[in-house]
mmCIF file of C-alpha atoms and ligand atoms in Angstrom:
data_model
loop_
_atom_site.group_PDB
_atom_site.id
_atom_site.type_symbol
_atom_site.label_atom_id
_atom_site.label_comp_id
_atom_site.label_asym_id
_atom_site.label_seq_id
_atom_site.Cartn_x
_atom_site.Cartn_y
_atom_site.Cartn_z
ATOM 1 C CA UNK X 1197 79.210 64.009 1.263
ATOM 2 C CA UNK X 1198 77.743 64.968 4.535
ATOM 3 C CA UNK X 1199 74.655 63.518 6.308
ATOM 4 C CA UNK X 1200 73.356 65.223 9.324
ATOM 5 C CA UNK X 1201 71.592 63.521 11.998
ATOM 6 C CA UNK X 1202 68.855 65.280 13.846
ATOM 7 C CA UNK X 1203 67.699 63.849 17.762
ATOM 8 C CA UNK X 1204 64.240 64.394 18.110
ATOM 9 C CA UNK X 1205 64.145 64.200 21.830
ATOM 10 C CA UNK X 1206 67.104 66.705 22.513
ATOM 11 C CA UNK X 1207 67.073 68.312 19.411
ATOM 12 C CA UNK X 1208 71.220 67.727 19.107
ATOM 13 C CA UNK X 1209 72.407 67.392 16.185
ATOM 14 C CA UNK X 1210 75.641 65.538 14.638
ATOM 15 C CA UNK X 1211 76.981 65.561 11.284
ATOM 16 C CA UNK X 1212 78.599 62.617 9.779
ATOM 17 C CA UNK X 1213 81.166 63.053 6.633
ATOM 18 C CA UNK X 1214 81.532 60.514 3.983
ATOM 19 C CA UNK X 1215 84.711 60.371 1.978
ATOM 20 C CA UNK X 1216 84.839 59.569 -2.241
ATOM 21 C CA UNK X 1217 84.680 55.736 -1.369
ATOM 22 C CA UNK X 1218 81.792 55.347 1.101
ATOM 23 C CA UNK X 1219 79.575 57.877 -0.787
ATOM 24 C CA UNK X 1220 79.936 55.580 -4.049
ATOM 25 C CA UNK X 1221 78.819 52.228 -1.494
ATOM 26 C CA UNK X 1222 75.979 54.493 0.174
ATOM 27 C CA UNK X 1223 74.886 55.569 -3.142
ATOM 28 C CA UNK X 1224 75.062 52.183 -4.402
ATOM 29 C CA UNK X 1225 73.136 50.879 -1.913
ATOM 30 C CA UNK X 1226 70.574 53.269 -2.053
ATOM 31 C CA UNK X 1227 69.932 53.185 -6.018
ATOM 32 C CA UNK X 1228 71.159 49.203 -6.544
ATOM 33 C CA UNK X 1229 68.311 47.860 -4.091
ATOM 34 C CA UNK X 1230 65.525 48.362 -5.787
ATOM 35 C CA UNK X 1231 67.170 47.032 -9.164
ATOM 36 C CA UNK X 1232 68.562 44.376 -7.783
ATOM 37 C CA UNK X 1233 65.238 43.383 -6.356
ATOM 38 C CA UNK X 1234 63.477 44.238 -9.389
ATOM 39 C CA UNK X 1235 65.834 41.875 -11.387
ATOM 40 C CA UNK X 1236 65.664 39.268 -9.017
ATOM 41 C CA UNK X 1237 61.887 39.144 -9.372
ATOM 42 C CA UNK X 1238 61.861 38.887 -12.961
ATOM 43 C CA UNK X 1239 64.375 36.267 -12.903
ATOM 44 C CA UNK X 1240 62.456 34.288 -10.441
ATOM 45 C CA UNK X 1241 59.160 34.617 -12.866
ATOM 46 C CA UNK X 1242 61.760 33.281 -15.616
ATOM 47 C CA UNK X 1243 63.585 30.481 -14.120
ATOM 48 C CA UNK X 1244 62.824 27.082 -13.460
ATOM 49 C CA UNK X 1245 58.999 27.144 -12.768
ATOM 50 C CA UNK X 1246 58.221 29.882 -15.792
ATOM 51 C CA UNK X 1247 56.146 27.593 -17.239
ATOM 52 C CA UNK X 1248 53.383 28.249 -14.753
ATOM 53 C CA UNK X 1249 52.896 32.038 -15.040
ATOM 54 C CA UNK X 1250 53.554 32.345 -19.338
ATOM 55 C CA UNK X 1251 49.926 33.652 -20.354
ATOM 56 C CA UNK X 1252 49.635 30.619 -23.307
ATOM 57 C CA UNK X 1253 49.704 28.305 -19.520
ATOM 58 C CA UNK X 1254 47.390 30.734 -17.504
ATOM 59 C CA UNK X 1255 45.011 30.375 -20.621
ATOM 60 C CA UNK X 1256 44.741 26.954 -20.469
ATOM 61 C CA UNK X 1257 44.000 27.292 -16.345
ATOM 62 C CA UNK X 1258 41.420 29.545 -16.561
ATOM 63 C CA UNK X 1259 39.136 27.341 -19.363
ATOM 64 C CA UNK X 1260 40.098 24.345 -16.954
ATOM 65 C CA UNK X 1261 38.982 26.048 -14.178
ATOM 66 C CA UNK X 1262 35.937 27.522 -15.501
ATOM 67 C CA UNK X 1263 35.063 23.972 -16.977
ATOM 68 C CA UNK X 1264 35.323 22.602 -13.183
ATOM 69 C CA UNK X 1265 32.733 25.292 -12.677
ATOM 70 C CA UNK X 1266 30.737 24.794 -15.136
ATOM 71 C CA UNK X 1267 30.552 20.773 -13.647
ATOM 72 C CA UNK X 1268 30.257 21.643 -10.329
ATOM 73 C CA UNK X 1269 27.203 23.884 -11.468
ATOM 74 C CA UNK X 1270 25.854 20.597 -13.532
ATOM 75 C CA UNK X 1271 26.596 18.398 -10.659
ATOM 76 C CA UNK X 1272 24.837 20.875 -8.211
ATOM 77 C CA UNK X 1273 21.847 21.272 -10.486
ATOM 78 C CA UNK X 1274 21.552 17.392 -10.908
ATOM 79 C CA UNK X 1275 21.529 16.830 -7.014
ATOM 80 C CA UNK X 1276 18.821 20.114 -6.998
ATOM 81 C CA UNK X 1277 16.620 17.707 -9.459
ATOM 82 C CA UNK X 1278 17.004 14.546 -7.966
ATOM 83 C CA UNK X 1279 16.334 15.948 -4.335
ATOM 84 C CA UNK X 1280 13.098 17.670 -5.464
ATOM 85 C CA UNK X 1281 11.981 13.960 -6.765
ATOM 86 C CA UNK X 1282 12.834 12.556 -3.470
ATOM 87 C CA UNK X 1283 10.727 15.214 -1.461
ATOM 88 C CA UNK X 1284 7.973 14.414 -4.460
ATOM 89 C CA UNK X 1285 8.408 10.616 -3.765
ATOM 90 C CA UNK X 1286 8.607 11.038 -0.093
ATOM 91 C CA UNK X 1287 4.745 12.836 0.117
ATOM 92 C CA UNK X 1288 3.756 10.240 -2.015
ATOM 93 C CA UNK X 1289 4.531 7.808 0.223
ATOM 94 C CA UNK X 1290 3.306 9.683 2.781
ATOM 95 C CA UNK X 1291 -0.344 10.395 1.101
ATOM 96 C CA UNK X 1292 -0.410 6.192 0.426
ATOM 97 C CA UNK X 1293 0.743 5.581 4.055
ATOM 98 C CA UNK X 1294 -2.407 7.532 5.139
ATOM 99 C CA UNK X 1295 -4.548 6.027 3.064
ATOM 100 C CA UNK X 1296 -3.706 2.769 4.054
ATOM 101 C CA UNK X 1297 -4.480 3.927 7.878
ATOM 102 C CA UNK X 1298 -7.814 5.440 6.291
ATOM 103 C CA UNK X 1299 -8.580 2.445 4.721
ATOM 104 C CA UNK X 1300 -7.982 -0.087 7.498
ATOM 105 C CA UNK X 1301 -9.608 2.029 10.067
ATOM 106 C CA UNK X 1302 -12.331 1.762 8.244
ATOM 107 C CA UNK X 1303 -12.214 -1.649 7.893
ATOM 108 C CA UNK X 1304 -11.614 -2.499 11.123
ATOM 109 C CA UNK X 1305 -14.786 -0.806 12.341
ATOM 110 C CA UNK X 1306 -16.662 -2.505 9.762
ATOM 111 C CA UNK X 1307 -15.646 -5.975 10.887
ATOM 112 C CA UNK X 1308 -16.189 -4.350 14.633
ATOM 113 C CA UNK X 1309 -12.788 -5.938 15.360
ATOM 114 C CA UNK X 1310 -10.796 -4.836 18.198
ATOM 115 C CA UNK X 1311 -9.163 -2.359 17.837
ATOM 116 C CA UNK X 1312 -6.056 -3.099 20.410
ATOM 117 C CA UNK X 1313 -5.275 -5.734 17.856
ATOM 118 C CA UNK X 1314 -5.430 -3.924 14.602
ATOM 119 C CA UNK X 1315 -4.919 0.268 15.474
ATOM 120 C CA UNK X 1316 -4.235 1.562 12.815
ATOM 121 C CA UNK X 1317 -3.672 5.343 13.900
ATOM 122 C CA UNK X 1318 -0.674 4.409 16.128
ATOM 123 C CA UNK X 1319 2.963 3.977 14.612
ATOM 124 C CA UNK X 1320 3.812 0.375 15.358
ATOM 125 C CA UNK X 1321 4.848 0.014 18.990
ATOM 126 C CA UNK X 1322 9.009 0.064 19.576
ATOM 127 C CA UNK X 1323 10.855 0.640 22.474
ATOM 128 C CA UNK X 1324 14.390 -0.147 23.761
ATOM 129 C CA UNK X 1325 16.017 1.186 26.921
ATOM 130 C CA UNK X 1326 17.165 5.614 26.990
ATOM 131 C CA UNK X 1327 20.878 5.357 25.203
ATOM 132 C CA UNK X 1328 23.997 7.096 26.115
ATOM 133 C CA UNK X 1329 23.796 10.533 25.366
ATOM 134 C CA UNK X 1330 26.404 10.643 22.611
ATOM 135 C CA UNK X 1331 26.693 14.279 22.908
ATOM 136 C CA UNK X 1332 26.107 14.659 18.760
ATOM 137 C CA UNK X 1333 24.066 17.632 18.248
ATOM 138 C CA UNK X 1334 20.700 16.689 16.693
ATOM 139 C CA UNK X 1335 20.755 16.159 13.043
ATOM 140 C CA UNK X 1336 17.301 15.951 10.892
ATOM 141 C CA UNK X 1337 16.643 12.700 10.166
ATOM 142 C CA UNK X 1338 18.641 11.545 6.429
ATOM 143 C CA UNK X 1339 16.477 11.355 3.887
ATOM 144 C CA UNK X 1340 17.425 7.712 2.925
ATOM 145 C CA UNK X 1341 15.931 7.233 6.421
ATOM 146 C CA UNK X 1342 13.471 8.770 6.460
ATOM 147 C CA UNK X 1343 12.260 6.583 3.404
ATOM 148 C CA UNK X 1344 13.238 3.242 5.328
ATOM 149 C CA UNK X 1345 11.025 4.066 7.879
ATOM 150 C CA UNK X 1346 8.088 4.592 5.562
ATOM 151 C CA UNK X 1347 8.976 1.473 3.676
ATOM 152 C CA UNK X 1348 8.784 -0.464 7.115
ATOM 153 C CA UNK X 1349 5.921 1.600 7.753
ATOM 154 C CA UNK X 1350 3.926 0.609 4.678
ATOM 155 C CA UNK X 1351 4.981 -3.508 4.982
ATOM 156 C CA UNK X 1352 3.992 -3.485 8.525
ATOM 157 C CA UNK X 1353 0.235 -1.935 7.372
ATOM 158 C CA UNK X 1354 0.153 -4.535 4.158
ATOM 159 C CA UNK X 1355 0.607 -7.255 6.428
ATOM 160 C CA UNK X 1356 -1.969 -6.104 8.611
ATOM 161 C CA UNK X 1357 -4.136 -5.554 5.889
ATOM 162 C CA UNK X 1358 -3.591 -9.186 4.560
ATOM 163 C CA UNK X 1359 -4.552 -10.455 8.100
ATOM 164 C CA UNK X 1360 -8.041 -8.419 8.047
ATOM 165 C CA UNK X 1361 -8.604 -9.021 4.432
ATOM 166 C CA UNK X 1362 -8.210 -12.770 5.515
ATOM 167 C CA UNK X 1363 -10.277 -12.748 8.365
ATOM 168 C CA UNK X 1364 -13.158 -10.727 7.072
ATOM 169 C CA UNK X 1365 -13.070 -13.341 3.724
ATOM 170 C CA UNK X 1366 -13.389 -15.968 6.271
ATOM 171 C CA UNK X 1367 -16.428 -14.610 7.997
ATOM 172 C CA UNK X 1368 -17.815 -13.597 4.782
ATOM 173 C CA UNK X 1369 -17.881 -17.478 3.455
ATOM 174 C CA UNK X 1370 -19.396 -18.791 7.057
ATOM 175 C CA UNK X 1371 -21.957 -16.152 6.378
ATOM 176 C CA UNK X 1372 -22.803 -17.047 3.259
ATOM 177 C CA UNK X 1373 -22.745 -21.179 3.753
ATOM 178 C CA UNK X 1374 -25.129 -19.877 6.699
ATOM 179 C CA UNK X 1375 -28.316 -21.328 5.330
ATOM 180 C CA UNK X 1376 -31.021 -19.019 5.822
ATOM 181 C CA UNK X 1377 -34.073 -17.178 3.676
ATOM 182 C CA UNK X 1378 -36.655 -18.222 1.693
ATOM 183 C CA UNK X 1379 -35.569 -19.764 -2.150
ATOM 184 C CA UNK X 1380 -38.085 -17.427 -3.863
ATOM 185 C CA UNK X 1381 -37.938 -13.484 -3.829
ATOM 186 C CA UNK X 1382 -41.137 -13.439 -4.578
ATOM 187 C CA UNK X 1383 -44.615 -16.036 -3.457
ATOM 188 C CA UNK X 1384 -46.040 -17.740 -0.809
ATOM 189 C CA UNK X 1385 -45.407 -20.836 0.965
ATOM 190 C CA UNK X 1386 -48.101 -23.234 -0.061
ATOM 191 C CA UNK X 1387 -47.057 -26.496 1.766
ATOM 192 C CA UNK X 1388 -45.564 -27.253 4.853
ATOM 193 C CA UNK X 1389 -42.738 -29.925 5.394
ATOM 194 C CA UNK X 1390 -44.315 -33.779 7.028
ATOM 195 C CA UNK X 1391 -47.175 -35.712 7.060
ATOM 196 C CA UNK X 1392 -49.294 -34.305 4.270
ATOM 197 C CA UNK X 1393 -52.508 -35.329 1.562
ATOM 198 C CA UNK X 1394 -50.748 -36.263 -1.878
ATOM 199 C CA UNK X 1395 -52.402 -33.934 -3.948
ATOM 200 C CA UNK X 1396 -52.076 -36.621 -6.804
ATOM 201 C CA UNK X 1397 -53.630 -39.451 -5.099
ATOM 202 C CA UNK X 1398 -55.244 -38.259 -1.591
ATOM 203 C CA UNK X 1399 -53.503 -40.805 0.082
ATOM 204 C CA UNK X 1400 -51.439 -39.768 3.466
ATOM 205 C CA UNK X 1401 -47.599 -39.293 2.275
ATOM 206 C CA UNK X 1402 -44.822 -37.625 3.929
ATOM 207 C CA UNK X 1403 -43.498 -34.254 2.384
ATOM 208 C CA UNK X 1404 -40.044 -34.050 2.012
ATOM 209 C CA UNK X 1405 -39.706 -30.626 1.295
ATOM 210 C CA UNK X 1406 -41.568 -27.226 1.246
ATOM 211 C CA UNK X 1407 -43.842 -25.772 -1.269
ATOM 212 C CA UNK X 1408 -43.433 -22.091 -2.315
ATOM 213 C CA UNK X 1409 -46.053 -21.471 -5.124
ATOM 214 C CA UNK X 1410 -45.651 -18.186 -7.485
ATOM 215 C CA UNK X 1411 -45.519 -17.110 -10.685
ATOM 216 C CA UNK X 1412 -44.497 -19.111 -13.428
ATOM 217 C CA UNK X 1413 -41.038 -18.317 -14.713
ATOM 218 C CA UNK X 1414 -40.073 -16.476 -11.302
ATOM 219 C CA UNK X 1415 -36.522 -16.153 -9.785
ATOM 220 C CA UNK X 1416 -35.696 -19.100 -7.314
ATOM 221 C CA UNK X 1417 -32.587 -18.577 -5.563
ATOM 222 C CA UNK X 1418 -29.599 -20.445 -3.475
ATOM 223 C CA UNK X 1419 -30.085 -19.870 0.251
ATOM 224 C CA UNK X 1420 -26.473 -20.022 1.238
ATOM 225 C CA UNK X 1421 -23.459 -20.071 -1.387
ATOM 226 C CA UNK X 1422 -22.364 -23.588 -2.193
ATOM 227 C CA UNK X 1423 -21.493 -25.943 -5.274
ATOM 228 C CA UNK X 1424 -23.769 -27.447 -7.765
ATOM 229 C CA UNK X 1425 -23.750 -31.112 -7.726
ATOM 230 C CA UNK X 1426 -27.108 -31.804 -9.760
ATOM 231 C CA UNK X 1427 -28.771 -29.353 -12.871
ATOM 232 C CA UNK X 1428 -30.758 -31.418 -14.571
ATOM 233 C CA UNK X 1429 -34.181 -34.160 -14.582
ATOM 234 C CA UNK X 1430 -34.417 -36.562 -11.578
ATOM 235 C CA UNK X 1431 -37.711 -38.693 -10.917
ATOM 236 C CA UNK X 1432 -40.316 -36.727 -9.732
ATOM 237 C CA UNK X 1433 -38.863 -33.770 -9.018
ATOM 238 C CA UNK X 1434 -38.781 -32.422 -12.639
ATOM 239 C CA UNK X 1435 -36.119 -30.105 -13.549
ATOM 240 C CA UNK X 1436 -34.163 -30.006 -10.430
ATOM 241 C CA UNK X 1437 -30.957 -28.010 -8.691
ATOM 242 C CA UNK X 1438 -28.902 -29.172 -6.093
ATOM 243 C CA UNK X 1439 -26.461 -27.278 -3.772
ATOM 244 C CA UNK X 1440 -23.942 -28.361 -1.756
ATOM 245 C CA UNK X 1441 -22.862 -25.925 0.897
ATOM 246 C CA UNK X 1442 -20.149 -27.378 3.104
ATOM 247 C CA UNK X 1443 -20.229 -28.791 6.789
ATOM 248 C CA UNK X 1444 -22.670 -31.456 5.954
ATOM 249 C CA UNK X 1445 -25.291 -29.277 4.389
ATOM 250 C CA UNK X 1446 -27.170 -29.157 0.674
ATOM 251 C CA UNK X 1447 -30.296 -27.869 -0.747
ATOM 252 C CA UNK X 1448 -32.737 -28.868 -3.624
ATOM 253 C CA UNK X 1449 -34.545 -26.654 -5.701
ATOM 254 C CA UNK X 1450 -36.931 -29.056 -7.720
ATOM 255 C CA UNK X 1451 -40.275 -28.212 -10.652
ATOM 256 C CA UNK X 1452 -38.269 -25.866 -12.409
ATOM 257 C CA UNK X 1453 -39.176 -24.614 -15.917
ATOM 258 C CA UNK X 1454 -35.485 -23.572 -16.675
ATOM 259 C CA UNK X 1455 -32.043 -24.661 -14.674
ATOM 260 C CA UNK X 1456 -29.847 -21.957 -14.930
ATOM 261 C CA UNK X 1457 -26.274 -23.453 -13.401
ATOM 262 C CA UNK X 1458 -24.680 -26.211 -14.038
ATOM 263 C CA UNK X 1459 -23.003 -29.078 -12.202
ATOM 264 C CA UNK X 1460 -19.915 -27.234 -10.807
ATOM 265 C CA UNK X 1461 -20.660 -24.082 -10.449
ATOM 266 C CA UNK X 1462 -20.081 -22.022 -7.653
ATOM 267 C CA UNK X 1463 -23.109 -20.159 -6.772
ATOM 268 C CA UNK X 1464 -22.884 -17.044 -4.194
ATOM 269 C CA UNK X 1465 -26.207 -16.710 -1.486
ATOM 270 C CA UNK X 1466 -29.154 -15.032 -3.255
ATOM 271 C CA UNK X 1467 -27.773 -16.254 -6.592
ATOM 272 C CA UNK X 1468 -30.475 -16.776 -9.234
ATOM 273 C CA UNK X 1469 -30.002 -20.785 -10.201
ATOM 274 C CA UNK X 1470 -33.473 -21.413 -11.754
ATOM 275 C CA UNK X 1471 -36.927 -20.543 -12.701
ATOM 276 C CA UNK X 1472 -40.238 -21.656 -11.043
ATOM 277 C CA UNK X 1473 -42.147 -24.301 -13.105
ATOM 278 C CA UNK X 1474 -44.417 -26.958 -12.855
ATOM 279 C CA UNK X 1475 -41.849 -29.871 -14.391
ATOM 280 C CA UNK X 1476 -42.034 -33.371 -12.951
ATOM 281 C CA UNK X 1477 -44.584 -34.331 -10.152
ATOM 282 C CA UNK X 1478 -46.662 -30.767 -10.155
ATOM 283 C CA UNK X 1479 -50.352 -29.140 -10.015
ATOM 284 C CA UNK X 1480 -48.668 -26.076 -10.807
ATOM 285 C CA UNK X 1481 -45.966 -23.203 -10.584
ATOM 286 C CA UNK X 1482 -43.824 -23.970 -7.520
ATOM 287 C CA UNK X 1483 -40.169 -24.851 -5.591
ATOM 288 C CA UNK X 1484 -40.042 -27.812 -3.838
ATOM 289 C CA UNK X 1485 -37.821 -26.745 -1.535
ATOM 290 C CA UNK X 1486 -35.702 -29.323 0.275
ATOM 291 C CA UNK X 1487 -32.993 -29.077 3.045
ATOM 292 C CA UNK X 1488 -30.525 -32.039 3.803
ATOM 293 C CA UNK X 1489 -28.806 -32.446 6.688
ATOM 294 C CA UNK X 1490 -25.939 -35.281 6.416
ATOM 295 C CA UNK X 1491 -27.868 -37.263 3.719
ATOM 296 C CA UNK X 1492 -31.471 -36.317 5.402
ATOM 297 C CA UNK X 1493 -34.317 -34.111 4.310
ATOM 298 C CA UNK X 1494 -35.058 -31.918 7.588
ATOM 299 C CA UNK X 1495 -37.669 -29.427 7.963
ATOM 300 C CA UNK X 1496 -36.441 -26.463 6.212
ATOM 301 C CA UNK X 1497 -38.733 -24.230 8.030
ATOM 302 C CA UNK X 1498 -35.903 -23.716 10.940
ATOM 303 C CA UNK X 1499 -33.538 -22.684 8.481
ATOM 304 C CA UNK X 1500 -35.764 -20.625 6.265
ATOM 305 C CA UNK X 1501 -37.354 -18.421 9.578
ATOM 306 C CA UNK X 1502 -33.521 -17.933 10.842
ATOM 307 C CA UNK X 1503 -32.066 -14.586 10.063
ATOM 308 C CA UNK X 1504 -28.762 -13.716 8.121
ATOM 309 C CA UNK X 1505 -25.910 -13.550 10.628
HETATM 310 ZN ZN1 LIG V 2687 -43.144 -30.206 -2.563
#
């Protein structure tokens, strides 16, 4: 065998001969590689680890890995669902949060509070000193955050709420054990409070109460809210109602053809509590009206002429 060798960059040439014994080596090498290699490979896919590449074992990968897939799908979808009800939850939250503010704004000029005290469109006042820049990138705010803060956010406006709900109740019940108006919605006043003529006798007597004469079977009404602590007959004032309000103060409500409350109830201001009559000591259809004042009848004129805080 001879193999000539070419030089590219001088274009020499050289010619090698190889006797009966080298030729059989070079040819061996030459053919036997690629078997050899071949051979190797196939014994490698056959030895010890053949297990993992026979097609019954690749089978059973594949359905394992395509059931992974199939959960990570389910998984993903899941997470998908329960985000979308967290963004639903969250505006909900949101939407009650403002109407809260709405609410108490609203409130708060009704009451013509101050508003420093109870402001309602300002996020509750925090503070703290500027921290160390970290130098962490800024990441939107985690949702399970995000929901803390509105929780907080909500307590803090219920509380305030409680506070004004509290304080407006209290003004409402010193408004309404504020004695003032006239115990009839509709008449006229027909005696005055003092030194009077008895209209039974004609002698000179002192008039404990007021007179409002109207129609017979009319509305006669509490002038401030209070308890009942008399609905029934007392000596000369006929069918009779009395009121306690608080703070030292009751009323009576006396001549009445009809009592409508009864010892212990609470009556609110304005509340109808009995009908005009002429029961008892009467010339006709009439409230004897009487304010006391720790255990005295006063003139009930002062209280009646006073407006409604
Ligand atoms: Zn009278």
């Amino acid at each position: 065998m001879k193999v000539i060798i070419v030089s590219k960059r001088h274009g020499r040439t050289r010619s090698l001969s190889f006797g009966g014994w080298t030729r059989a080596v070079v040819s061996a090498c030459l053919l036997g590689l690629p078997i050899v290699g071949a051979w190797i490979g196939t014994e490698l896919a056959r030895g010890d680890g053949s297990d993992i590449f026979t097609s019954d074992s690749t089978k059973v990968w594949n359905e394992a890995l395509a059931e992974q897939e199939s959960q990570i799908k389910t998984t993903k979808r899941d997470a998908e669902e329960q985000l979308a009800a967290l963004t639903l939850r969250m505006a909900e939250l949101q939407a009650r949060l403002l109407r809260l503010d709405a609410l108490g704004e609203r409130l708060t000029t009704i009451a013509k509070l101050d508003k420093g005290e109870f402001d309602f469109s300002q996020v509750p006042a925090v503070g703290g000193p500027e921290s160390v820049d970290l130098g962490e990138a800024y990441q939107a705010p985690d949702f399970l955050d995000v929901i803390g803060q509105l929780t907080d956010q909500i307590a803090s406006r219920e509380q305030q709420l409680e506070t004004l709900e509290a304080l407006l109740a209290n003004r409402k019940i010193q408004r309404d054990v504020f004695l003032a108006g006239r115990p009839i919605k509709k008449g006229w006043m027909s005696s005055r409070y003092g030194r009077r003529t008895d209209p039974f006798n004609g002698q000179i007597a002192w008039h404990s109460g007021v007179d409002f004469a109207g129609k017979l079977g009319s509305d006669i009404v509490a002038v401030a809210a209070g308890v009942v602590t008399w609905a029934s007959e007392r000596h000369g004032y006929g069918k009779m109602v009395e009121i306690n309000h608080g703070n030292g103060f009751s009323t009576r409500y006396a001549h009445n053809t009809d009592n409508l409350v009864k010892v212990g109830d609470v009556v609110k201001k304005g509340q109808v509590v009995a009908l005009m009559g002429s029961s008892g000591r009467s010339t006709g259809p009439h409230v004897h009206f009487e304010v006391y004042k720790h255990g005295r009848a006063v003139d009930p004129a002062a209280y009646i002429h006073r407006t409604n805080r």
